[in-house]
Coordinates of C-alpha atoms in Angstrom, one line a residue:
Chain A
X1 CA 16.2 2.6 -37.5
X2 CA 15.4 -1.2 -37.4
X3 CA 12.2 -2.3 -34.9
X4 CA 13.5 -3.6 -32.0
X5 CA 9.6 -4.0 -30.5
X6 CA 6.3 -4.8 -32.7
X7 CA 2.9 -4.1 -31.1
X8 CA -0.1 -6.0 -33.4
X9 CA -3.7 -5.4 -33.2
X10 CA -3.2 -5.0 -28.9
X11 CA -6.4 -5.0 -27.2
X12 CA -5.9 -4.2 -23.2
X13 CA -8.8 -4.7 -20.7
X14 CA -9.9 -4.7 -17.4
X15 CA -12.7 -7.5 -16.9
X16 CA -15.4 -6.4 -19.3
X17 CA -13.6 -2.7 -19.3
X18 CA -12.4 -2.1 -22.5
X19 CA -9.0 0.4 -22.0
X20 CA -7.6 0.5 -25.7
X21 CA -8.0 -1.4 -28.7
X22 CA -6.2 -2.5 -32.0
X23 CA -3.0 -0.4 -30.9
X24 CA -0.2 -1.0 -33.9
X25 CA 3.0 0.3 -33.6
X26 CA 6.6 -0.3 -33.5
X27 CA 9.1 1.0 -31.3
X28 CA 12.5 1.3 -32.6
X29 CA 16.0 0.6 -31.8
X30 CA 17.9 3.6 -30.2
X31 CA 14.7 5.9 -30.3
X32 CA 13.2 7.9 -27.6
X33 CA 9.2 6.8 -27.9
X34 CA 6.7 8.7 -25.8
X35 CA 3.4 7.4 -24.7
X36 CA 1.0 10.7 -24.2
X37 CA -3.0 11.0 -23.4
X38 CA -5.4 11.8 -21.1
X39 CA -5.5 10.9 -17.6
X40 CA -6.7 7.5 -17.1
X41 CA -6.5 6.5 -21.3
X42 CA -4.4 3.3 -20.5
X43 CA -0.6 4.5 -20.8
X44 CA 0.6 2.8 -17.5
X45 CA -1.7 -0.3 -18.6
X46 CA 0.2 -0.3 -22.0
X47 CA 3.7 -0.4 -20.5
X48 CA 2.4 -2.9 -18.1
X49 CA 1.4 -5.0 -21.1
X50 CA 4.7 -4.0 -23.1
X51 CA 6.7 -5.4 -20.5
X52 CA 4.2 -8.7 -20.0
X53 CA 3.4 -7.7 -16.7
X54 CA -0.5 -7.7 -18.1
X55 CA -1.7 -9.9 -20.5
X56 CA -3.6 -8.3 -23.5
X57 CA -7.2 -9.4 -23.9
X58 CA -5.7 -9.4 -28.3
X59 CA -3.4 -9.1 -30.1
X60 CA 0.9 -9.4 -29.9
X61 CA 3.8 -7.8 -28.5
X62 CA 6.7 -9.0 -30.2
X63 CA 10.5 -8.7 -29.4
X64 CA 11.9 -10.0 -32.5
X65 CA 10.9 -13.4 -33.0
X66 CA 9.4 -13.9 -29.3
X67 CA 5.9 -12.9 -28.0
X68 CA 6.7 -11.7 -24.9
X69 CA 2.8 -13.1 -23.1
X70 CA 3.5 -16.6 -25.2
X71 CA 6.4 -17.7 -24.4
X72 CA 7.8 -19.8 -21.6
X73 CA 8.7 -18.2 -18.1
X74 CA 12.3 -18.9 -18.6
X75 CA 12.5 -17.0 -22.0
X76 CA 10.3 -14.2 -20.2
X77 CA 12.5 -13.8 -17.6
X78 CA 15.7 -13.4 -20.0
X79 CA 14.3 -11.1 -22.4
X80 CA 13.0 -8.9 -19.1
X81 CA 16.6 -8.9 -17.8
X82 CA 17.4 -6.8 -21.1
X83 CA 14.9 -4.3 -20.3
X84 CA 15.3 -1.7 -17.1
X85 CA 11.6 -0.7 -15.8
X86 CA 10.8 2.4 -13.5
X87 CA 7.4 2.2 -12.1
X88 CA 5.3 5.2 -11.7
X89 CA 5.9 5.4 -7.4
X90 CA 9.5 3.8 -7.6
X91 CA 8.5 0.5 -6.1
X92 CA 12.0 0.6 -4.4
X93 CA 11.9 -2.8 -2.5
X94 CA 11.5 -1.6 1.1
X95 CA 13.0 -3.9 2.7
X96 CA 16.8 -3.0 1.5
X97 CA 18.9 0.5 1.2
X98 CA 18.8 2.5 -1.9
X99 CA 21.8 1.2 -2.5
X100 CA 21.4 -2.9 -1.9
X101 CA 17.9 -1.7 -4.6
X102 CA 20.3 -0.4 -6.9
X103 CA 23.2 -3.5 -6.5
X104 CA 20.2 -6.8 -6.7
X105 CA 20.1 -6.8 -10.0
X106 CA 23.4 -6.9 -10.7
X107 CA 24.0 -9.7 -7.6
X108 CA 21.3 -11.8 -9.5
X109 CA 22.4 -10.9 -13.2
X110 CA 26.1 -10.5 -13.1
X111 CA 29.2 -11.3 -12.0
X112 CA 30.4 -8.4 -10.8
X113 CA 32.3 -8.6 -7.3
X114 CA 30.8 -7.1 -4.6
X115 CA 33.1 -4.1 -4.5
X116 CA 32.7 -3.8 -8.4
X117 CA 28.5 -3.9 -8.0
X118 CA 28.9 -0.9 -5.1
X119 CA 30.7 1.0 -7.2
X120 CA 28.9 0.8 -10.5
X121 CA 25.6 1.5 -7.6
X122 CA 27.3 4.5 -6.7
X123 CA 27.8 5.3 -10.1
X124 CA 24.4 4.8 -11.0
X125 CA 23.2 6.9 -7.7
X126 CA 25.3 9.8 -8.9
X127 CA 23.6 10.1 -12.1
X128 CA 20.5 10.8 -10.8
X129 CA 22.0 13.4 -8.3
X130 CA 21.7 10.7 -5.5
X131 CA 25.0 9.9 -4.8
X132 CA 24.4 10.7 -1.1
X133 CA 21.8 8.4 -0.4
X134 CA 23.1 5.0 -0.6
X135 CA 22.8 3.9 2.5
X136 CA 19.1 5.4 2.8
X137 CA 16.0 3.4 3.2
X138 CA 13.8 4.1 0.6
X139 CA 10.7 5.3 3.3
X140 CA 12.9 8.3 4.0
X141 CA 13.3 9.3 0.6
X142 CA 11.1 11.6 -1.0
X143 CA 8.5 10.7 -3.6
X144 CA 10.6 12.7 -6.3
X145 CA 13.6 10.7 -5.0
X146 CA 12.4 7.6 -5.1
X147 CA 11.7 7.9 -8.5
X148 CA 15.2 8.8 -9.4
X149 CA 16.3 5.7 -7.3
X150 CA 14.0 3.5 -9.1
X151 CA 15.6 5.3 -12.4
X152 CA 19.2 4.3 -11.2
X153 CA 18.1 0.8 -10.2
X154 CA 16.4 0.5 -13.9
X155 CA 20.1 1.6 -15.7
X156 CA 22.2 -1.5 -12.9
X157 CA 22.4 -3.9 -16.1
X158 CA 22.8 -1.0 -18.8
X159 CA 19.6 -2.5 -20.0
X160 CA 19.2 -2.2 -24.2
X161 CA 15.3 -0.7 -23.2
X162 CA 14.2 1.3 -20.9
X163 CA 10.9 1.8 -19.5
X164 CA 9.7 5.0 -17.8
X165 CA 6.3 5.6 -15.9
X166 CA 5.5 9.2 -15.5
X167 CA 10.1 9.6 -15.1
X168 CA 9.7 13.3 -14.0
X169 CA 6.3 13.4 -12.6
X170 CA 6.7 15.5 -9.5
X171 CA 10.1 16.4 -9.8
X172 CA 11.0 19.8 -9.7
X173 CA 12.2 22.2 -13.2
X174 CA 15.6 21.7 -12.7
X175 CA 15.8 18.2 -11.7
X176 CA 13.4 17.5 -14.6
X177 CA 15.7 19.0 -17.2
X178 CA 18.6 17.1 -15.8
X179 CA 16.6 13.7 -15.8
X180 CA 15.5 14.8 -19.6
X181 CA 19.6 15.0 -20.1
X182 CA 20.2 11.5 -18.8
X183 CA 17.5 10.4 -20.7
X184 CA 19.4 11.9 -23.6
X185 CA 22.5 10.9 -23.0
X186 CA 21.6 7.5 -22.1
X187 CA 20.4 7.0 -26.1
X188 CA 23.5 8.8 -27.2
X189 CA 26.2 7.6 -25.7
X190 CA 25.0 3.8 -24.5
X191 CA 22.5 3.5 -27.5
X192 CA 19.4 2.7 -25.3
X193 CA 15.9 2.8 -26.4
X194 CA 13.6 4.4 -24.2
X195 CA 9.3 4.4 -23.7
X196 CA 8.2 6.6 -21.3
X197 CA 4.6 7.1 -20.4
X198 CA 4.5 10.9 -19.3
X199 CA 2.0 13.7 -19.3
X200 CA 5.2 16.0 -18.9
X201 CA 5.0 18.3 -22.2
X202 CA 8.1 19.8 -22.0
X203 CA 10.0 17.1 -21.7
X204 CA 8.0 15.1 -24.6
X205 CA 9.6 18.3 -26.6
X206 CA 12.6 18.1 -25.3
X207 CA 13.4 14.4 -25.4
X208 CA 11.1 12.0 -27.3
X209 CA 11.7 11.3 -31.5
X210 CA 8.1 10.2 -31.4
X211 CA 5.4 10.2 -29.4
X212 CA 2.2 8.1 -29.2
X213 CA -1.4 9.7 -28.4
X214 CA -4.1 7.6 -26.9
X215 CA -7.2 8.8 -26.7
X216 CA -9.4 8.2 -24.1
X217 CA -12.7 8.6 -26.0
X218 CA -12.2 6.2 -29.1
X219 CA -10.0 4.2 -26.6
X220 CA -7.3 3.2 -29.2
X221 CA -4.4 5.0 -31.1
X222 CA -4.9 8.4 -33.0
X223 CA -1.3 9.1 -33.8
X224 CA 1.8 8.2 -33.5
X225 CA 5.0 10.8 -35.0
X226 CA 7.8 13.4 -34.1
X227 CA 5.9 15.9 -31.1
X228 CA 6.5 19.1 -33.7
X229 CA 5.0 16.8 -36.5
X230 CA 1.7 16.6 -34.3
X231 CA 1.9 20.0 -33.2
X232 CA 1.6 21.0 -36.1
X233 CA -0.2 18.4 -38.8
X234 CA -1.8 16.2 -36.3
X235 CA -5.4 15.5 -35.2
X236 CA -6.9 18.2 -33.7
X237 CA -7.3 16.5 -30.2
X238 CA -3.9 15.9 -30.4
X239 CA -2.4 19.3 -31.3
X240 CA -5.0 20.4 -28.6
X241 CA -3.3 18.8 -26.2
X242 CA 0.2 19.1 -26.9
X243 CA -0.3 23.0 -27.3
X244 CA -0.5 23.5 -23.9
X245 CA 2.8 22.1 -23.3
X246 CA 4.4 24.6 -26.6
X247 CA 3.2 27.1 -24.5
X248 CA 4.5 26.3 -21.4
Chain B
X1 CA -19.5 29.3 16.9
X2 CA -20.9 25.9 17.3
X3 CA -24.0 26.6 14.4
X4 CA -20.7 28.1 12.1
X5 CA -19.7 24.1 12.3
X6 CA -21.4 22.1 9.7
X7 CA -22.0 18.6 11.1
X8 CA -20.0 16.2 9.8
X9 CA -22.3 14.5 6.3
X10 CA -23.0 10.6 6.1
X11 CA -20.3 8.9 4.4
X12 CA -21.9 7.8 1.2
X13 CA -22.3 4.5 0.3
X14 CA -20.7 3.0 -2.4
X15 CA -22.7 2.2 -5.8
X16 CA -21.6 -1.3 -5.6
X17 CA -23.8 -1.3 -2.0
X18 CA -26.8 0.0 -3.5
X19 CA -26.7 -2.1 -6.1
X20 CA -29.7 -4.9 -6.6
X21 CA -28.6 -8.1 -4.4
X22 CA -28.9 -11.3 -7.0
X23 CA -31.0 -14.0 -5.5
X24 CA -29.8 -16.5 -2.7
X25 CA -29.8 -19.5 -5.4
X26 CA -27.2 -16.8 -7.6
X27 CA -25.4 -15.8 -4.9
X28 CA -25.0 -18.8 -3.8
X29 CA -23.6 -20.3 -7.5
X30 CA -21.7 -17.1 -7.4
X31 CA -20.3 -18.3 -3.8
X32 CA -19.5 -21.6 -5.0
X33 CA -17.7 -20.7 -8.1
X34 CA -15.4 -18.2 -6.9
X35 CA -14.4 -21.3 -3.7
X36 CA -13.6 -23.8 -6.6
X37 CA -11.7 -20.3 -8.3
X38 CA -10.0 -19.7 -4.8
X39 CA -8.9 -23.4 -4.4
X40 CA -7.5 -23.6 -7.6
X41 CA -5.8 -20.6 -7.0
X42 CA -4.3 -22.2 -3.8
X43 CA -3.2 -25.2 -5.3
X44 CA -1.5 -23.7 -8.2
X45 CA 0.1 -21.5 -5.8
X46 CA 1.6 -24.9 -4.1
X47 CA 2.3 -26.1 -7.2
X48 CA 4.8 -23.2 -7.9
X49 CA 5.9 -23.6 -3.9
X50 CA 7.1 -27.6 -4.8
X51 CA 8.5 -26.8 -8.0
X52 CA 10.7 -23.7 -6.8
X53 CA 12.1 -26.2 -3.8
X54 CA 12.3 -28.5 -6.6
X55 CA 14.6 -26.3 -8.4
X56 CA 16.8 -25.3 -5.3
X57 CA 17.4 -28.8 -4.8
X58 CA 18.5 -30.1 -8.1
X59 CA 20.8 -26.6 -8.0
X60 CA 18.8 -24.8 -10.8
X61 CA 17.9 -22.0 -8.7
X62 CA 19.7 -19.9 -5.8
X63 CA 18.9 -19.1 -2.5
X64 CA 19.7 -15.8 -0.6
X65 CA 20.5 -17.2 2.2
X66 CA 21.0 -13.7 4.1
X67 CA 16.7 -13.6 3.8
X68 CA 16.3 -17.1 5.4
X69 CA 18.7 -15.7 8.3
X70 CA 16.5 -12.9 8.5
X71 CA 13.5 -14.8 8.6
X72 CA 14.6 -17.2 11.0
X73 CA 15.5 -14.1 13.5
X74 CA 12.1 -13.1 12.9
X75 CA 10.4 -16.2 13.2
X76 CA 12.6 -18.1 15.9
X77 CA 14.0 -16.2 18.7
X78 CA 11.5 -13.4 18.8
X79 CA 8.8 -15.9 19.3
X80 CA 10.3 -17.5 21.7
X81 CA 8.6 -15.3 25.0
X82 CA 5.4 -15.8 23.3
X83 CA 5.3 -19.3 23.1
X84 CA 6.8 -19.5 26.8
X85 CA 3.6 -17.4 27.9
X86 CA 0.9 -19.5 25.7
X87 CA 2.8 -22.9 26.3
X88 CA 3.4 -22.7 30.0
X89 CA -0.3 -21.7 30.6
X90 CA -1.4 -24.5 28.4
X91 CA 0.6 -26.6 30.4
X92 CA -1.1 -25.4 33.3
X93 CA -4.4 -25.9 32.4
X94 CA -3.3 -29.1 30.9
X95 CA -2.3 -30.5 34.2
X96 CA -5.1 -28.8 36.4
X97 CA -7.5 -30.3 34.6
X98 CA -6.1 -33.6 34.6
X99 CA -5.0 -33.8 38.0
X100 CA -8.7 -33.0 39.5
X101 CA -10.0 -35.5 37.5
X102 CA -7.1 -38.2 38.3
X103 CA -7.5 -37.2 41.7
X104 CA -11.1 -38.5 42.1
X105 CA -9.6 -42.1 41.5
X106 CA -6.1 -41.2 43.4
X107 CA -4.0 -41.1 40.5
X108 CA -2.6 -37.7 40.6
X109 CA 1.0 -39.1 40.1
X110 CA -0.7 -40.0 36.6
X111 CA -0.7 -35.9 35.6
X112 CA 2.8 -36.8 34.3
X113 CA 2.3 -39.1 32.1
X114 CA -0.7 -37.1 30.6
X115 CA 0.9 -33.6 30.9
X116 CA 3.9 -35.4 28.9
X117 CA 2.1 -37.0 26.4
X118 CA -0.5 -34.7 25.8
X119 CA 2.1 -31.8 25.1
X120 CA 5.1 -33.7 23.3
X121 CA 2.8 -35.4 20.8
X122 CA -0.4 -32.7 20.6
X123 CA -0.8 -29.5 22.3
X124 CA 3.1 -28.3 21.7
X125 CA 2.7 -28.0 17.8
X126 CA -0.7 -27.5 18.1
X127 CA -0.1 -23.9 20.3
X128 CA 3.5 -23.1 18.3
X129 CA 1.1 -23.1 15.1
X130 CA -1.4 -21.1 16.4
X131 CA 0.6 -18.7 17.7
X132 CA 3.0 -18.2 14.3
X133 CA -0.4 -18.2 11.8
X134 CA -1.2 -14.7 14.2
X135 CA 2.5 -13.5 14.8
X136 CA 4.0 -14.7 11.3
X137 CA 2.0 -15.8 9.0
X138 CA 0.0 -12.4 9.3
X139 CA 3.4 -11.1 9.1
X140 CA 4.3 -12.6 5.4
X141 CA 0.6 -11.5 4.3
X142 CA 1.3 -8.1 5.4
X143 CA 5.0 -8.1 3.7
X144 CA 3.8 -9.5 0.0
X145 CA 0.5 -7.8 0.4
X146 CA 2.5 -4.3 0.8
X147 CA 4.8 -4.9 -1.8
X148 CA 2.4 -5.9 -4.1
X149 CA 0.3 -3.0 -3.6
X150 CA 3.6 -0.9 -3.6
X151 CA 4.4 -2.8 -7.3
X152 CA 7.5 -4.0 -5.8
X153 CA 6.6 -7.8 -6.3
X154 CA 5.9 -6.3 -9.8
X155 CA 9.5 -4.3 -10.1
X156 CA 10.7 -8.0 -9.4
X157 CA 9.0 -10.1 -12.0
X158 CA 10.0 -7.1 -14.9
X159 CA 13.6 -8.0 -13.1
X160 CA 13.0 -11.5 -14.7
X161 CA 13.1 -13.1 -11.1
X162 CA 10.3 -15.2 -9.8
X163 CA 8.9 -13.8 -6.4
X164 CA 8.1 -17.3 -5.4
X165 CA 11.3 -18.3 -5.5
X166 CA 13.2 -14.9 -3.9
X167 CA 10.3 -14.3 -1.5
X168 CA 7.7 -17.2 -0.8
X169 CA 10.6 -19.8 -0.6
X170 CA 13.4 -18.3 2.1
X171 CA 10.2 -17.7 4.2
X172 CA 9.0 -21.3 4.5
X173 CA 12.4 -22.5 4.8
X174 CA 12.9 -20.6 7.6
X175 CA 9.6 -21.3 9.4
X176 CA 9.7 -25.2 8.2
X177 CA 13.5 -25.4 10.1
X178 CA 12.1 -23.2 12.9
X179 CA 9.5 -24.9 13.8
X180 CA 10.7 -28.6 15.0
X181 CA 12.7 -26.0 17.6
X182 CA 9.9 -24.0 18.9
X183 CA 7.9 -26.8 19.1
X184 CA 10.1 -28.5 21.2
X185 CA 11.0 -25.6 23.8
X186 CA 6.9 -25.2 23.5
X187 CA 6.9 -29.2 24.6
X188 CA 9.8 -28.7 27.5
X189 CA 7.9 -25.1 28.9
X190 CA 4.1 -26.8 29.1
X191 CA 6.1 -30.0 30.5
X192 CA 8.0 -27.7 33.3
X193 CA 4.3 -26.0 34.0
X194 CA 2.8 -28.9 34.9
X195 CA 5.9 -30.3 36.6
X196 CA 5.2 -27.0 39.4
X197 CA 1.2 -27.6 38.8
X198 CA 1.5 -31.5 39.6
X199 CA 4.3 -30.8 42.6
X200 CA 3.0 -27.5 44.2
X201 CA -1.1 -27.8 43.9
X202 CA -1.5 -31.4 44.0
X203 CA 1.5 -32.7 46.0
X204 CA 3.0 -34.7 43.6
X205 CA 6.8 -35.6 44.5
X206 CA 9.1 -33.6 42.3
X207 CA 11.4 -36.8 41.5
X208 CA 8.9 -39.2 40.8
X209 CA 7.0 -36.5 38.2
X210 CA 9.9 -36.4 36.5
X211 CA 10.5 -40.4 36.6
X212 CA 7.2 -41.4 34.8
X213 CA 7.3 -38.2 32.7
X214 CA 10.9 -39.9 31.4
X215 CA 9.2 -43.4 31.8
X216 CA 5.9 -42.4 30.0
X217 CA 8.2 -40.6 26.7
X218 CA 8.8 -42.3 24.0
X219 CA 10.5 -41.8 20.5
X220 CA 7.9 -42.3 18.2
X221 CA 6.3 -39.4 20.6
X222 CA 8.5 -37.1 20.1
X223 CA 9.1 -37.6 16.1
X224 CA 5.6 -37.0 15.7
X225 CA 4.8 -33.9 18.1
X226 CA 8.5 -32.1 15.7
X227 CA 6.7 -33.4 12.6
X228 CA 3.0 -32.3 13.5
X229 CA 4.7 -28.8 14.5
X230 CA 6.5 -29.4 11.1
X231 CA 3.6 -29.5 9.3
X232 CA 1.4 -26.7 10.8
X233 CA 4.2 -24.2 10.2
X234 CA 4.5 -25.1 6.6
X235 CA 0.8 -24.4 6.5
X236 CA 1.2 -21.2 8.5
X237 CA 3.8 -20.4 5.8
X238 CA 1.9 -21.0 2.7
X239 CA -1.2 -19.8 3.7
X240 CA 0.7 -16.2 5.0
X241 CA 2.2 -16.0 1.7
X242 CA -0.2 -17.5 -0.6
X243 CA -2.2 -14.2 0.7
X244 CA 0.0 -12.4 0.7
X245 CA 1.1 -12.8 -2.8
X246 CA -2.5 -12.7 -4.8
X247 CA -3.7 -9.5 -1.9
X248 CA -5.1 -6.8 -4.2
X249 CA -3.0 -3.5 -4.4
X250 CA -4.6 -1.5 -1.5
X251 CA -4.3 -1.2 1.8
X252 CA -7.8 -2.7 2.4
X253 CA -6.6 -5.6 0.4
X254 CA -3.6 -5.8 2.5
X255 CA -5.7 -6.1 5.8
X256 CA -8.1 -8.6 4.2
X257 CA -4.8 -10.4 2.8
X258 CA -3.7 -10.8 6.8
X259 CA -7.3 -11.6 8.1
X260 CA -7.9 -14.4 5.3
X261 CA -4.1 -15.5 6.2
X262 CA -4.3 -16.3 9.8
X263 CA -8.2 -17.9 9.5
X264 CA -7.0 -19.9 6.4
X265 CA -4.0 -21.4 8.3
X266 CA -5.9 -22.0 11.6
X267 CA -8.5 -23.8 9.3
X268 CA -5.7 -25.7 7.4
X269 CA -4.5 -26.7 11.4
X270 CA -6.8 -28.4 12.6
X271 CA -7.7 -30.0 9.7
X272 CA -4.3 -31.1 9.4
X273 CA -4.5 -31.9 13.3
X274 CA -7.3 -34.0 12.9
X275 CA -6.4 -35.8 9.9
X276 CA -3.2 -36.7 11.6
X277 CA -4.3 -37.8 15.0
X278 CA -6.9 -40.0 13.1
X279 CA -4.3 -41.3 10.8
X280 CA -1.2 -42.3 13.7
X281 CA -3.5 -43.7 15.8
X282 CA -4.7 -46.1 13.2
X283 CA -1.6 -46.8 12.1
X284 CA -0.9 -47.5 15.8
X285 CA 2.5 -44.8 16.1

């Protein structure tokens, strides 16, 4: 699989708050990456700087030939329009349905009519088992819902990477597996790459080709391979923490 | 029962609290350094404002003209009882005053004349942009600061769209186009006050009130009460955003966003106020 993102020597910080350092990786095209670790190791903060929503106190984060925290806004703006992005709450815009969330992008992005963008909204909607929600405001969703919203409004543009923050975080077991599916299917049948930050073992098992450790402690990077590769040959911290989740 | 109750413990105080308080010649540097930081801040923020317009004008960038509507509702007609209430009691007090002074040297049928002036050119836009920095501009510091604190403004920049373009800019369109309006039904309410003032407390005939109100108006007047209230509302609007926009992502921040939003545009007011008094007079308009 060729590398469709290069991370070199990233540093991220708060302030004077170091929250990981030297962090080298790759993530590759059509792969499912997950980003694993403690509570509080920096796995938000790295998508965040992934996505150039942070800038990094070092290093690169390189999509192809462009740096994404270098370059100008314009050529920001059109490499973020490849990606789709679920935050960790949603971050539905409350001021429109869950539909009219789902259907900006694609008003901004594409020229889609309007009957064409309510469609492929509804389409998106169903495959997150929201079909019925449409016309909802996003207050009266729940906070599992909104996630799946937020999940729909990421896949609007059939974006070529996905981002995922804590994707099945509060969901229930059944729900969870189906969102693994998607997640599945998604890289199967539309080729996407997807990065999710989760702390969800089972579905780091079930879905990702390779998953990242942070560690809180060192603050940087202590491995990076298939989950049953770490499980079974990786650092002990790290086969510590994903044996809980063979387990479950 | 009551001794089965514990009572309730001391909130404890934060670290930060606790913490040694640097000297007042440190604090003070500290003080100044973050103003200069804030200012910058501010002007960059402008910056962004001009150059977003910029691009809607020269047709590089779109407008959502459904959110301008929307603002407009919000900012326009649902101010509108508001600014009758404050403007009419202005106008009150405006012509009170002025009549038991004027009456001293028997020129009560001057009230119009000053009631006129006084609100067309000053007190109208001065009023309409006190009263949108509390009921709108809080308003936009509240909106951003939420959705910032809610990541929305950050689920709009991973969209690739600028929020100062889809949020800051339909909101001081719509207040900028609003405001020549409400500044003018402000001017005709505090007008129509002192009009029953002038004709009911101080006997003033209703027809010649109006007369040297109509007598005492001029053009220039009127341009430059709409562009004062012009003016203030764009300041209302930036400063309610501007905090909006940089509030921290927690619901304190979003208060303090609100708080810092109304004081900033009552400051940027008057200083506006005064800078353009000064500067019309001079230039004798």
């Amino acid at each position: 699989m060729d590398s469709l993102v290069q991370v070199e020597a990233l540093t991220m910080s708060y302030g004077s708050k170091l929250v990981q350092r030297d962090l080298n990786f790759d993530i590759r095209r059509g792969e499912v990456l997950a980003i694993i670790g403690g509570s509080g190791c920096g796995k938000s903060s790295l998508l965040r700087h992934l996505t150039g929503l942070q800038q990094p106190a070092r290093g690169t984060v390189r999509y192809g030939a462009a740096d994404i925290n270098s370059e100008d806004p314009a050529t920001v703006a059109r490499l973020r329009r490849t990606f789709g992005i679920s935050f960790q709450a949603g971050a539905l815009w409350s001021s429109m349905t869950v539909g009219e969330n789902v259907m900006l992008p694609m008003e901004l992005f594409s020229n889609f009519t309007p009957a064409e963008r309510e469609q492929r909204a509804r389409d998106r909607l169903a495959q997150v088992d929201l079909a019925d929600q449409f016309d909802t405001e996003p207050v009266a969703l729940s906070g599992g819902m909104r996630k799946r919203a937020a999940i729909a409004r990421a896949l609007a543009l059939d974006p070529e990477l996905l981002f995922l923050d804590e994707p099945s975080a509060g969901l229930d077991p059944p729900t969870a597996a189906r969102l693994d599916e998607l997640i599945l299917r998604l890289r199967v049948e539309q080729g996407a790459t997807v990065v999710m930050v989760t702390h969800e073992l089972a579905s780091i098992f079930a879905v990702a080709d390779r998953a990242l450790f942070l560690d809180a402690e060192t603050k940087t990077m202590t491995a990076l391979d298939a989950p049953d590769e770490l499980l079974a040959h990786g650092p002990e911290g790290v086969r510590e923490f994903l044996r809980r989740g063979a387990r479950a | 029962m009551s001794a089965a109750v514990p009572a309730p413990a001391e909130p404890r105080r934060s670290r930060a609290f606790l913490k040694k308080r640097p000297g007042w010649v440190t604090a003070l540097g500290l003080r100044v350094r973050e103003s200069f930081a804030e200012a910058q801040r501010t002007l960059l923020f402008i910056g962004e404002v001009a150059l977003a317009f910029m691009a809607l004008l020269r047709g590089k960038a779109t407008l959502r003209w459904a959110d301008v509507l929307w603002q407009i509702d919000q900012a326009g007609p649902r101010s509108v009882a508001i600014v009758s209430l404050v403007s009419g009691l202005v106008g009150v007090i405006l012509a009170y005053m002025g009549a038991v002074q004027l009456q001293r040297f028997g020129a009560q049928s001057f009230i119009a004349d000053l009631v006129t002036i006084g609100a067309v050119r000053e007190v109208a836009a001065l009023m309409t942009g006190i009263i949108l920095a509390g009921r709108i501009g809080a308003a936009f510091a509240a909106q951003l600061g939420s959705m910032q604190a809610n990541e929305e403004i950050d689920a709009l920049r991973a969209l690739g769209v600028d929020p100062i373009a889809f949020l800051v800019v339909p909101r001081v369109l719509a207040l900028v186009l609003v405001a020549p309006l409400l500044t003018a039904f402000a001017a005709l309410v505090a007008c129509a006050a002192g009009w029953a003032v002038a004709a009911v407390i101080f006997g003033v005939p209703p027809i010649e009130y109006l007369y040297k109100s109509l007598q005492s108006l001029t053009l220039s007047h009127v341009l430059i009460g709409l562009g004062k209230g012009t003016v203030y509302c764009l300041l209302v609007a930036l400063a309610g955003c501007r905090q909006g926009l940089h509030a921290g992502r927690s619901a304190q921040a979003v208060g303090e966003a609100v708080t810092a939003s109304v004081v900033q545009a009552i400051i940027w007011i008057v200083i506006a106020a005064s800078a353009l008094t000064i500067a019309l007079q001079r230039l004798g308009w």
